[in-house]
Coordinates of C-alpha atoms in Angstrom, one line a residue:
Chain A
M1 CA 104.9 24.9 79.6
A2 CA 101.5 23.6 81.2
Y3 CA 98.2 24.1 80.2
V4 CA 95.4 24.8 82.1
L5 CA 92.1 23.6 80.7
A6 CA 88.7 24.7 82.1
E7 CA 84.8 24.0 80.4
F8 CA 82.2 26.5 80.7
K9 CA 78.6 26.6 80.4
D10 CA 77.9 29.5 78.7
D11 CA 80.3 32.0 77.0
Q12 CA 79.3 34.9 80.1
A13 CA 80.8 32.8 82.6
L14 CA 83.9 31.9 80.6
F15 CA 84.7 36.0 80.1
A16 CA 83.9 36.7 83.7
A17 CA 86.5 34.0 84.4
A18 CA 89.2 35.0 81.8
R19 CA 88.7 38.6 83.2
R20 CA 89.5 37.1 86.4
L21 CA 92.6 35.5 85.4
R22 CA 94.1 38.5 83.7
A23 CA 93.7 40.5 87.0
L24 CA 95.5 37.8 88.8
G25 CA 98.3 38.5 86.0
H26 CA 97.8 35.5 83.8
A27 CA 98.2 37.1 80.5
R28 CA 98.5 34.0 78.0
L29 CA 95.2 33.3 78.4
D30 CA 92.9 31.7 75.0
A31 CA 88.9 30.6 74.6
H32 CA 88.1 27.9 72.3
S33 CA 84.9 27.6 70.6
P34 CA 82.9 25.5 68.0
Y35 CA 82.0 29.0 66.4
P36 CA 83.6 32.2 66.9
L37 CA 82.7 33.8 70.1
H38 CA 81.5 37.5 70.1
G39 CA 83.1 39.6 73.0
A40 CA 86.0 37.3 73.2
D41 CA 88.8 39.5 71.8
E42 CA 87.6 42.0 74.6
A43 CA 87.5 39.7 77.1
L44 CA 91.0 38.3 76.9
G45 CA 92.4 41.5 76.1
L46 CA 93.5 40.7 72.3
S47 CA 94.0 43.5 69.8
K48 CA 93.1 43.9 66.2
S49 CA 94.5 41.5 63.5
K50 CA 97.0 42.1 61.2
V51 CA 95.2 40.2 58.2
P52 CA 93.7 43.5 56.5
L53 CA 97.3 45.1 56.3
I54 CA 99.0 41.8 55.1
A55 CA 96.1 41.5 52.5
L56 CA 96.4 45.1 51.5
V57 CA 100.5 45.1 51.2
G58 CA 99.8 42.0 49.4
G59 CA 97.0 43.5 46.8
V60 CA 99.1 46.3 46.1
A61 CA 102.1 44.8 45.5
G62 CA 100.2 42.7 43.3
A63 CA 98.5 44.9 41.0
S64 CA 101.5 47.0 40.5
G65 CA 103.7 44.2 40.2
G66 CA 101.2 43.1 37.3
Y67 CA 101.3 46.3 35.8
L68 CA 104.7 46.6 35.7
M69 CA 105.6 43.3 34.1
Q70 CA 103.0 44.1 31.6
W71 CA 104.6 47.5 31.0
W72 CA 107.9 46.0 30.6
M73 CA 107.3 42.7 29.0
N74 CA 105.3 44.0 26.1
G75 CA 106.3 47.4 25.9
V76 CA 109.5 47.6 26.7
D77 CA 111.7 44.2 26.3
Y78 CA 110.2 42.4 24.0
V79 CA 107.3 45.1 21.2
L80 CA 104.5 43.3 19.5
N81 CA 102.6 45.0 17.1
V82 CA 99.3 44.0 16.7
G83 CA 96.9 45.8 14.9
N84 CA 99.0 49.0 15.4
R85 CA 98.2 49.3 19.1
P86 CA 100.9 51.3 21.0
P87 CA 103.4 49.0 22.7
H88 CA 102.4 50.1 26.1
S89 CA 98.4 50.7 25.8
P90 CA 97.2 51.0 29.6
P91 CA 93.6 50.0 28.7
A92 CA 94.3 46.5 27.6
N93 CA 96.6 45.9 30.8
I94 CA 93.9 46.9 33.1
P95 CA 92.3 43.3 33.5
V96 CA 95.8 41.3 34.3
T97 CA 96.5 43.9 36.8
F98 CA 93.5 43.4 38.4
E99 CA 93.8 39.6 38.7
C100 CA 97.2 39.7 39.5
G101 CA 96.4 42.3 42.3
V102 CA 93.2 39.6 43.9
L103 CA 95.8 36.7 43.1
L104 CA 98.6 37.9 45.5
A105 CA 95.9 39.6 48.2
S106 CA 93.9 36.3 48.6
L107 CA 97.5 34.3 48.9
C108 CA 99.0 36.9 51.7
I109 CA 95.7 36.6 53.1
V110 CA 95.9 32.9 53.6
L111 CA 99.6 32.6 54.1
G112 CA 99.2 35.6 56.6
L113 CA 96.2 33.7 58.8
F114 CA 98.8 30.3 58.9
A115 CA 101.5 32.6 59.7
L116 CA 99.6 34.3 62.5
C117 CA 97.9 31.4 63.4
G118 CA 100.7 29.1 63.6
F119 CA 99.5 26.9 61.4
P120 CA 100.6 24.4 60.3
R121 CA 101.0 22.8 63.8
T122 CA 99.0 19.2 64.1
Y123 CA 100.2 18.5 67.8
H124 CA 99.4 20.8 70.0
P125 CA 99.3 20.3 74.3
T126 CA 96.0 21.0 74.6
F127 CA 95.2 17.8 72.2
E128 CA 96.6 15.5 75.4
L129 CA 93.4 16.3 76.8
E130 CA 90.5 13.6 75.6
A131 CA 87.6 15.4 76.7
F132 CA 88.8 18.8 75.1
R133 CA 88.2 17.7 71.9
T134 CA 84.4 18.8 72.8
A135 CA 85.8 22.3 72.0
S136 CA 85.1 22.2 68.2
V137 CA 81.8 20.2 68.7
D138 CA 79.5 21.9 71.8
A139 CA 81.8 23.3 74.2
L140 CA 83.0 26.2 75.5
W141 CA 86.8 25.8 77.2
L142 CA 89.5 28.2 78.8
S143 CA 92.8 27.5 78.5
A144 CA 95.6 29.2 80.4
E145 CA 99.5 28.9 79.5
V146 CA 101.2 28.7 82.7
K147 CA 104.3 27.4 84.4
P148 CA 104.2 24.2 85.9
E149 CA 104.9 25.0 89.4
E150 CA 101.7 27.4 89.1
S151 CA 99.3 25.0 87.6
A152 CA 97.7 23.6 90.6
A153 CA 97.0 27.1 91.8
V154 CA 95.1 27.9 88.7
V155 CA 93.3 24.7 88.3
K156 CA 92.1 26.0 92.0
E157 CA 91.3 29.2 91.1
L158 CA 89.3 27.9 87.9
Q159 CA 87.4 25.4 89.9
G160 CA 86.1 28.5 92.4
L161 CA 84.9 30.6 89.0
G162 CA 82.3 27.7 88.3
A163 CA 83.8 25.4 85.7
L164 CA 82.2 22.4 84.8
Q165 CA 85.5 20.7 84.8
V166 CA 89.1 22.0 84.9
S167 CA 92.3 19.5 83.9
A168 CA 95.8 20.5 83.7
V169 CA 98.0 19.1 81.0
E170 CA 102.2 19.2 80.1
E171 CA 103.2 18.8 76.3
A172 CA 104.2 15.1 76.1
A173 CA 107.6 13.5 75.9
R174 CA 108.9 13.3 73.0
Chain B
M1 CA 53.9 36.0 71.2
A2 CA 52.4 33.0 68.9
A3 CA 50.9 35.9 66.8
H4 CA 53.9 37.8 66.4
A5 CA 55.9 34.6 66.0
A6 CA 53.4 33.9 62.6
E7 CA 53.0 37.2 61.6
L8 CA 56.9 37.5 61.5
E9 CA 56.4 34.1 59.3
R10 CA 54.0 35.3 57.1
L11 CA 56.2 38.4 56.3
E12 CA 59.8 36.6 56.3
G13 CA 59.0 33.3 54.5
P14 CA 59.6 29.6 56.1
P15 CA 62.4 29.8 58.7
V16 CA 66.0 29.1 57.2
L17 CA 66.8 26.6 60.3
V18 CA 63.9 24.7 61.1
G19 CA 63.7 23.9 64.8
R20 CA 66.7 24.8 67.6
P21 CA 69.0 21.3 67.6
S22 CA 71.5 21.7 69.9
D23 CA 75.1 22.0 69.0
R24 CA 76.3 18.0 69.3
Q25 CA 72.9 17.5 67.5
L26 CA 74.2 19.3 64.4
T27 CA 77.3 18.1 64.5
E28 CA 75.8 14.7 64.0
D29 CA 73.5 15.7 61.7
L30 CA 75.6 17.5 59.4
F31 CA 78.8 15.1 59.7
Q32 CA 76.7 11.8 59.5
P33 CA 76.9 11.5 56.0
V34 CA 81.1 11.4 56.5
W35 CA 80.8 8.7 59.3
A36 CA 78.0 6.7 57.9
R37 CA 78.5 3.1 55.7
T38 CA 79.0 3.5 52.3
R39 CA 75.4 3.3 50.4
K40 CA 74.9 1.1 47.2
G41 CA 73.3 4.0 45.5
W42 CA 76.4 6.6 46.0
L43 CA 78.7 3.8 45.0
A44 CA 76.0 3.5 41.9
L45 CA 76.0 7.1 41.3
L46 CA 80.5 6.7 41.7
T47 CA 81.0 4.3 39.6
V48 CA 78.8 6.0 36.7
C49 CA 81.0 8.9 36.8
A50 CA 83.8 7.0 37.1
A51 CA 83.2 5.9 33.8
L52 CA 82.2 8.8 32.0
T53 CA 85.2 10.0 33.9
G54 CA 87.1 7.2 31.5
L55 CA 85.4 8.4 28.9
L56 CA 86.5 11.6 29.0
F57 CA 89.7 10.6 29.2
T58 CA 90.2 8.5 26.6
A59 CA 88.7 10.9 24.5
I60 CA 91.2 13.4 25.4
G61 CA 93.9 11.1 25.0
Y62 CA 92.7 10.3 21.1
T63 CA 92.7 14.1 20.6
F64 CA 96.2 14.7 22.2
A65 CA 97.0 11.4 19.8
V66 CA 95.6 12.8 16.8
G67 CA 95.0 16.2 17.2
V68 CA 92.2 18.6 17.2
G69 CA 91.2 17.1 13.6
A70 CA 89.1 15.0 15.8
W71 CA 87.0 17.4 16.9
G72 CA 83.9 19.0 14.4
N73 CA 85.6 22.0 14.7
N74 CA 86.2 23.6 10.9
I75 CA 87.1 26.8 9.6
P76 CA 84.8 29.2 9.9
V77 CA 83.5 27.9 12.9
A78 CA 87.0 27.5 14.7
W79 CA 85.7 27.9 18.1
A80 CA 82.8 25.3 18.8
F81 CA 82.1 22.6 21.8
G82 CA 85.4 23.5 23.5
I83 CA 84.9 27.2 24.2
I84 CA 80.6 26.6 24.7
N85 CA 81.6 23.9 27.2
F86 CA 84.3 26.1 28.8
V87 CA 81.9 29.3 29.0
W88 CA 79.3 27.0 30.2
W89 CA 81.2 25.4 33.0
I90 CA 83.1 28.5 33.8
G91 CA 79.5 30.2 34.4
I92 CA 78.1 27.6 36.2
G93 CA 80.9 28.2 38.7
H94 CA 80.2 31.5 39.6
A95 CA 76.7 30.9 41.7
G96 CA 79.1 28.9 44.1
T97 CA 81.1 32.4 44.5
L98 CA 78.2 34.1 44.3
I99 CA 76.4 33.0 47.2
S100 CA 78.9 32.4 49.5
A101 CA 81.0 35.8 49.1
I102 CA 78.1 38.3 48.3
L103 CA 75.9 37.2 50.1
L104 CA 78.2 36.8 53.4
L105 CA 79.2 40.5 52.4
F106 CA 75.9 41.4 52.5
Q107 CA 75.4 39.2 55.2
Q108 CA 72.2 37.2 54.2
K109 CA 71.4 34.5 56.9
W110 CA 70.3 32.2 54.0
R111 CA 73.5 31.7 52.4
T112 CA 75.1 29.3 55.4
S113 CA 73.8 26.3 54.7
I114 CA 74.1 26.2 51.3
N115 CA 77.5 28.2 50.8
R116 CA 79.8 25.5 50.9
F117 CA 77.8 23.1 48.7
A118 CA 78.2 25.9 46.5
E119 CA 81.7 26.4 46.8
A120 CA 82.5 23.0 46.2
M121 CA 80.7 22.9 42.9
T122 CA 82.3 26.0 41.8
L123 CA 85.5 24.4 42.3
F124 CA 84.5 21.4 40.5
A125 CA 82.8 23.4 37.6
V126 CA 86.4 25.6 37.0
M127 CA 88.5 22.1 37.0
Q128 CA 86.2 20.9 33.9
A129 CA 86.2 24.3 32.5
G130 CA 89.9 24.7 32.4
L131 CA 90.3 21.9 30.5
F132 CA 88.8 23.0 26.9
P133 CA 90.7 26.0 26.5
I134 CA 93.5 23.7 27.2
L135 CA 92.5 21.2 24.6
H136 CA 91.5 23.7 22.3
L137 CA 94.6 25.2 22.1
G138 CA 95.4 22.4 19.5
R139 CA 98.7 22.1 20.7
P140 CA 97.4 21.3 24.6
W141 CA 101.2 20.2 25.8
F142 CA 102.1 23.8 25.2
A143 CA 99.9 25.2 27.5
W144 CA 102.8 26.6 29.6
W145 CA 103.7 29.3 26.7
L146 CA 100.6 31.4 27.7
F147 CA 102.5 32.1 31.2
P148 CA 104.9 34.7 31.4
Y149 CA 107.7 32.9 32.2
P150 CA 111.5 33.6 31.1
A151 CA 111.4 31.7 27.8
T152 CA 115.0 30.5 26.1
L153 CA 112.4 31.6 22.9
G154 CA 113.1 35.5 24.2
V155 CA 109.2 36.1 23.6
W156 CA 106.9 37.8 26.3
P157 CA 102.9 36.9 25.8
N158 CA 100.6 39.5 23.9
F159 CA 98.9 41.0 26.8
K160 CA 96.6 42.6 24.8
S161 CA 95.0 39.4 23.7
A162 CA 91.7 38.9 25.8
L163 CA 92.5 35.4 25.6
M164 CA 95.6 36.2 27.6
W165 CA 93.5 37.5 30.3
D166 CA 91.2 34.6 30.4
V167 CA 94.4 32.4 31.4
F168 CA 95.3 34.9 34.1
A169 CA 91.5 35.1 35.2
V170 CA 90.4 31.7 35.2
S171 CA 93.8 30.7 37.1
T172 CA 93.1 33.7 40.0
Y173 CA 89.4 32.7 40.0
F174 CA 90.4 29.1 40.7
T175 CA 92.9 29.2 43.1
V176 CA 90.4 32.1 45.1
S177 CA 88.0 29.8 45.0
L178 CA 90.1 27.1 46.7
L179 CA 91.6 29.1 49.1
F180 CA 87.9 30.2 50.4
W181 CA 86.7 27.0 50.6
Y182 CA 90.0 25.5 52.2
V183 CA 89.8 28.6 54.8
G184 CA 86.2 28.1 55.5
L185 CA 86.3 24.4 56.1
L186 CA 89.2 24.7 58.3
P187 CA 86.9 24.9 61.7
D188 CA 84.7 21.5 60.2
L189 CA 88.3 19.4 59.5
A190 CA 88.8 20.2 62.7
A191 CA 85.3 18.9 64.1
L192 CA 85.4 16.0 62.2
R193 CA 89.0 14.8 63.7
D194 CA 87.9 15.5 66.8
A195 CA 84.7 13.6 66.7
S196 CA 86.4 10.6 64.2
K197 CA 86.0 7.5 65.9
S198 CA 88.9 5.9 64.0
K199 CA 93.2 6.4 63.9
A200 CA 93.3 7.0 60.5
A201 CA 90.3 9.8 60.0
R202 CA 92.0 11.2 62.8
V203 CA 95.4 11.2 61.5
A204 CA 93.8 12.5 57.9
Y205 CA 91.6 15.3 59.6
G206 CA 94.3 15.8 61.9
I207 CA 96.8 16.6 59.1
F208 CA 94.2 18.6 57.1
S209 CA 92.5 20.9 59.5
L210 CA 96.4 22.1 60.2
G211 CA 96.1 21.9 64.0
W212 CA 92.6 24.2 64.6
R213 CA 91.8 24.6 68.1
G214 CA 89.1 26.8 68.1
S215 CA 91.0 29.0 69.6
A216 CA 89.7 32.7 69.9
R217 CA 92.9 34.2 68.9
H218 CA 92.4 32.4 65.6
W219 CA 88.8 32.8 65.1
R220 CA 89.7 36.7 65.5
H221 CA 92.0 36.5 62.3
W222 CA 89.9 33.7 60.6
R223 CA 86.8 36.2 60.5
I224 CA 88.5 38.6 59.2
A225 CA 90.5 36.9 56.7
Y226 CA 86.9 35.2 55.8
L227 CA 85.3 38.7 55.2
L228 CA 88.5 39.9 53.1
L229 CA 88.9 36.8 51.0
A230 CA 84.7 37.1 50.0
G231 CA 85.2 40.7 49.6
L232 CA 88.1 39.9 47.0
A233 CA 85.8 36.8 45.4
T234 CA 83.0 39.4 44.7
P235 CA 84.5 42.0 42.5
L236 CA 86.5 38.3 40.8
V237 CA 83.8 36.6 39.7
L238 CA 81.9 39.7 38.0
S239 CA 85.7 40.2 36.3
V240 CA 86.1 36.7 35.2
H241 CA 83.2 36.2 33.3
T242 CA 83.6 40.0 32.0
I243 CA 86.7 38.5 30.8
V244 CA 85.4 35.8 29.0
S245 CA 83.1 38.1 27.4
F246 CA 85.6 40.4 26.3
D247 CA 86.5 36.7 24.5
F248 CA 83.5 37.2 21.9
A249 CA 83.0 41.3 22.2
I250 CA 86.2 42.5 21.2
A251 CA 86.0 40.4 18.2
Q252 CA 84.2 41.8 14.8
V253 CA 82.0 38.8 14.3
P254 CA 78.3 39.8 13.9
G255 CA 76.8 38.1 16.7
W256 CA 79.4 39.3 19.0
H257 CA 81.1 42.4 18.6
T258 CA 78.1 43.7 20.9
T259 CA 78.7 45.8 24.0
I260 CA 76.3 44.4 26.4
F261 CA 78.1 41.3 26.6
P262 CA 80.0 41.5 29.9
P263 CA 76.5 42.5 32.3
Y264 CA 74.6 40.0 30.1
F265 CA 77.2 37.1 30.2
V266 CA 77.6 38.0 33.9
A267 CA 73.5 37.7 34.1
G268 CA 73.8 34.3 32.7
A269 CA 76.2 32.7 34.3
I270 CA 74.9 33.7 37.8
F271 CA 71.6 32.1 35.9
S272 CA 72.8 29.0 35.5
G273 CA 75.1 28.3 38.0
F274 CA 72.0 29.1 40.7
A275 CA 69.7 26.4 38.6
M276 CA 73.3 24.1 39.0
V277 CA 73.1 24.6 42.5
L278 CA 69.3 23.5 43.0
T279 CA 69.8 21.0 40.8
L280 CA 72.7 19.4 43.1
I281 CA 71.0 20.4 46.1
I282 CA 67.3 19.2 45.8
P283 CA 68.6 15.5 45.7
A284 CA 71.6 15.7 48.2
R285 CA 69.2 17.2 51.2
K286 CA 66.7 14.6 50.5
V287 CA 69.5 11.7 50.7
F288 CA 71.2 13.2 53.5
R289 CA 68.1 14.3 55.3
L290 CA 69.6 18.0 55.4
E291 CA 65.9 19.6 55.2
H292 CA 65.9 21.0 58.3
V293 CA 68.8 23.1 57.5
I294 CA 68.4 23.5 53.9
T295 CA 64.8 24.9 54.3
A296 CA 61.9 26.1 51.9
R297 CA 63.0 29.2 52.5
H298 CA 66.6 28.7 50.6
L299 CA 65.1 26.8 47.8
E300 CA 62.5 29.7 47.6
N301 CA 65.0 32.1 47.3
M302 CA 67.3 30.4 45.2
S303 CA 64.2 30.6 43.2
K304 CA 63.6 34.4 43.1
V305 CA 67.3 34.7 42.5
L306 CA 66.5 32.7 39.2
L307 CA 63.4 34.2 38.3
A308 CA 65.6 37.3 38.3
T309 CA 68.5 36.9 36.9
G310 CA 66.5 34.9 33.9
L311 CA 64.9 38.4 33.6
M312 CA 68.3 39.6 33.3
V313 CA 69.7 37.7 30.9
A314 CA 66.0 37.9 28.9
Y315 CA 66.6 41.6 29.0
G316 CA 69.9 40.9 27.2
Y317 CA 68.1 39.0 24.5
L318 CA 65.8 42.1 23.9
C319 CA 69.1 44.7 23.9
E320 CA 71.1 42.3 21.5
H321 CA 68.3 42.1 18.9
F322 CA 67.1 45.6 19.4
I323 CA 70.8 46.8 18.6
A324 CA 71.0 44.9 15.4
W325 CA 67.9 46.6 14.5
Y326 CA 68.6 50.2 15.4
S327 CA 72.5 50.1 14.7
G328 CA 71.5 49.5 10.8
N329 CA 74.3 46.7 10.6
K330 CA 73.1 44.6 7.8
Y331 CA 74.9 41.9 9.0
E332 CA 74.2 41.8 12.6
A333 CA 70.6 42.3 11.5
F334 CA 71.1 38.7 9.6
V335 CA 72.6 37.3 12.4
F336 CA 69.9 38.3 14.7
F337 CA 66.4 38.1 12.2
N338 CA 67.7 35.6 9.7
T339 CA 70.4 32.9 10.6
R340 CA 69.3 32.3 14.5
Q341 CA 65.6 32.7 14.0
R342 CA 65.3 30.7 10.6
G343 CA 68.6 29.0 10.2
P344 CA 69.6 25.6 10.1
Y345 CA 70.3 26.2 13.8
A346 CA 66.7 27.5 14.8
P347 CA 65.8 25.0 17.3
V348 CA 68.5 25.6 19.3
Y349 CA 68.0 29.4 19.6
W350 CA 63.6 28.8 20.1
L351 CA 65.1 26.2 22.6
M352 CA 67.4 28.8 24.4
L353 CA 64.1 31.4 24.7
F354 CA 62.3 29.0 26.1
C355 CA 64.4 27.4 28.7
N356 CA 65.8 30.9 29.7
V357 CA 63.2 33.2 29.1
L358 CA 59.5 31.4 29.8
V359 CA 60.5 28.6 32.0
P360 CA 61.7 31.0 35.1
Q361 CA 58.6 32.9 34.7
I362 CA 57.1 30.2 36.6
F363 CA 58.6 31.4 39.8
W364 CA 55.9 34.2 40.0
W365 CA 53.6 31.9 41.5
G366 CA 54.3 30.9 45.2
R367 CA 53.5 27.5 44.6
A368 CA 55.7 27.0 41.8
R369 CA 59.0 28.3 44.1
A370 CA 57.5 25.6 46.9
S371 CA 57.4 22.6 44.9
V372 CA 60.5 20.8 44.7
V373 CA 60.1 18.7 41.6
V374 CA 58.9 22.1 39.7
L375 CA 62.2 23.5 40.8
W376 CA 64.3 20.8 39.8
V377 CA 62.6 20.4 36.3
A378 CA 63.0 24.1 36.0
S379 CA 66.8 24.1 37.1
I380 CA 67.4 21.0 34.5
L381 CA 65.8 23.2 32.0
V382 CA 67.8 26.1 32.3
N383 CA 71.1 24.5 32.7
V384 CA 69.9 23.2 29.2
G385 CA 68.8 26.7 27.8
M386 CA 72.3 28.3 28.8
W387 CA 74.2 25.4 26.9
T388 CA 72.3 26.7 23.9
E389 CA 72.6 29.9 24.4
R390 CA 76.8 29.4 24.4
F391 CA 75.9 27.4 21.8
S392 CA 74.0 30.1 19.8
I393 CA 76.5 32.8 20.4
I394 CA 79.4 30.9 19.2
V395 CA 78.1 28.6 16.6
T396 CA 75.5 30.3 14.7
S397 CA 77.3 33.4 14.7
L398 CA 80.3 31.7 13.0
H399 CA 78.9 29.4 10.7
R400 CA 77.6 32.3 8.3
D401 CA 79.1 35.7 8.9
F402 CA 80.0 38.4 6.2
L403 CA 80.5 36.7 3.0
P404 CA 78.5 33.5 2.1
S405 CA 81.6 32.1 0.3
S406 CA 82.8 31.3 3.5
W407 CA 79.6 29.9 4.9
A408 CA 79.6 26.4 6.4
M409 CA 78.2 23.9 8.9
Y410 CA 79.6 22.6 12.0
R411 CA 78.7 19.2 13.5
P412 CA 80.0 17.7 16.5
T413 CA 81.9 14.8 16.6
I414 CA 81.5 11.6 19.0
V415 CA 84.7 12.7 20.2
D416 CA 83.2 16.2 21.1
W417 CA 80.5 14.5 22.7
S418 CA 82.5 11.9 24.6
I419 CA 84.2 15.1 26.1
Y420 CA 81.3 16.8 26.7
V421 CA 79.4 14.3 28.7
G422 CA 82.9 13.5 30.0
T423 CA 83.2 16.6 32.2
I424 CA 79.8 16.3 33.5
G425 CA 80.8 12.5 34.7
F426 CA 84.2 14.0 36.1
F427 CA 82.0 16.6 38.1
G428 CA 79.7 14.3 39.3
F429 CA 82.6 12.0 40.6
L430 CA 84.7 14.8 42.6
F431 CA 81.3 16.1 43.8
L432 CA 80.2 12.8 45.2
L433 CA 83.6 12.4 47.0
F434 CA 82.8 15.9 48.3
L435 CA 79.8 14.4 49.4
R436 CA 81.2 11.8 51.3
F437 CA 84.1 13.2 52.7
V438 CA 83.5 16.8 54.0
P439 CA 80.4 17.8 55.5
S440 CA 78.5 19.1 52.4
V441 CA 76.9 22.0 55.0
S442 CA 79.3 24.2 57.3
A443 CA 78.5 23.1 60.7
S444 CA 80.4 26.2 62.4
E445 CA 78.3 28.4 61.0
V446 CA 75.1 26.8 61.5
K447 CA 76.0 26.9 64.9
E448 CA 76.8 30.2 64.9
L449 CA 73.6 30.8 63.0
R450 CA 71.7 29.5 65.6
R451 CA 72.9 31.3 68.2
E452 CA 72.0 34.4 66.4
L453 CA 68.6 33.1 65.7
E454 CA 68.3 33.0 69.6
H455 CA 69.2 36.0 70.6
E456 CA 66.9 37.5 68.1
A457 CA 64.4 35.6 69.4
H458 CA 64.9 36.6 73.0
A459 CA 64.8 40.5 71.6
P460 CA 62.0 41.9 72.9
P461 CA 59.4 41.5 70.5
H462 CA 59.1 44.9 68.1
E463 CA 55.5 45.9 66.4
P464 CA 54.5 43.9 63.6
G465 CA 55.9 45.9 61.1
P466 CA 57.9 45.6 57.4
A467 CA 60.0 43.1 58.3
P468 CA 64.2 44.1 59.1
A469 CA 66.2 44.4 56.0
H470 CA 68.5 42.5 56.9
G471 CA 68.4 38.1 56.9
R472 CA 66.0 38.1 54.0

């Protein structure tokens, strides 16, 4: 696959170009910016993030797992009589249950984030373009993943949409 | 328009971002400490901290070799420096999470410039805190017995013990703080990679930024992930210090056996943590010339938090003493009205009252809030005060409990002091490295803040009425 990268002067111009390309049938678009852009999801037609769901599953699994662990360890498998409290005493199990829930939810959030973003992936074809390095500093870029034979047409299209600069890059030969 | 701006300034205080530097300018300013040549002052400080770190590990090695007999602990004062410093450090750590997570949830704009600083402080403070309970075990090389692993011994830990809750709380707290800090750092690591001037830096930051490209597809997940981590970290902070206070509150010892402990400990933690943030941030913003990003507004807001939490802590003291009198429990009354005020450790108690109750009251005056010197001195005094508070709670309560026959004095030994001072050095060492290799102010968030402020400035001016609730 080839990537066409175009720099725009502001987010409105970028979103307009993104909508235009989507109308032409290019679905694999992305915006690159040093800070989150408001309105990017809608312009690029992105769906809602799955991270909250992953967090919920992690939190519920962590909390219930933590509680069951305590019930089994202190109430069933190794009954420890301290001060004649009941072997399984729910109030005493609440703190660890809560901590387990938080811990697993957080781990799931971060691992889920990595999985959804495909991290770690320290090499990406877009890094071939030296000018693209401004995307994390102060510039707004649009990237379109296209078939190599289409790239010339997309470059022309983006130039017509008022991009400051447009380049096509291909994955470096390994 | 100018009159409107002046009115807004009067209502809202100084701005959270002075001027409107361009994104490129901001990146250069904020990354300047990372790219600049090593300064002599930084190196000198690092050397001092490294020496203290050496002292810490020497003292720890000595403790390992001869056992906890090297410390001043005795029976009845079995919990002394080990637990005082644990509680003190973990309390310091809490402000970082509070600034980062709670202020993010409340959409406070003044959080943006100081959150990374505070989070790094949290991380390093929790590292120091973690050392103490492990060493205090007596046989620290069996620390892993605390975790519920399927042991050949066929035993499981006792989950009814507050010390067990502590293990889970502190280890969870450290893990979540680390994740939160790292996730927040990703965009800046990528910016460092892209702005780097040497191959080595590009490779190193390239590895740590995991391939972040500022992609909208990634920002979408990142924003919600960051927000959720903040949402989880908020109750976590409260739970950690609550659990730390349970270590004392569920005991029978007069002076510990108090229901006010959980909220009072949490308030104290935030109090000492904000003081430590101020202690660190005031010199750092001066040295790295970050006054336009960490403005007078940030310092003023932090001083207000210091005053508020200081009053909460004062209420905690008041409540303890009131209940000691009102309950009619003579042992408790003896601790609060005799031992602490007139016993052998009385100076510690009065110093605590001076530092924690009297000193913060200066912030009722606007001129004190605006004076960097006053703030810095007060923040150090508060740190001292919170340490004496923990000393007071732990040592004074233990050294004279129910039976005069079991009273004894506690004196910290040179090993105790070495470990304590050593952790301060180790903390400083880690913090200096952080200042050198990672931007201490989140560049991507400041850029976003700039956008928001510009957006607000272009909004049609409203009648100067009461200031909007957000962004204050």
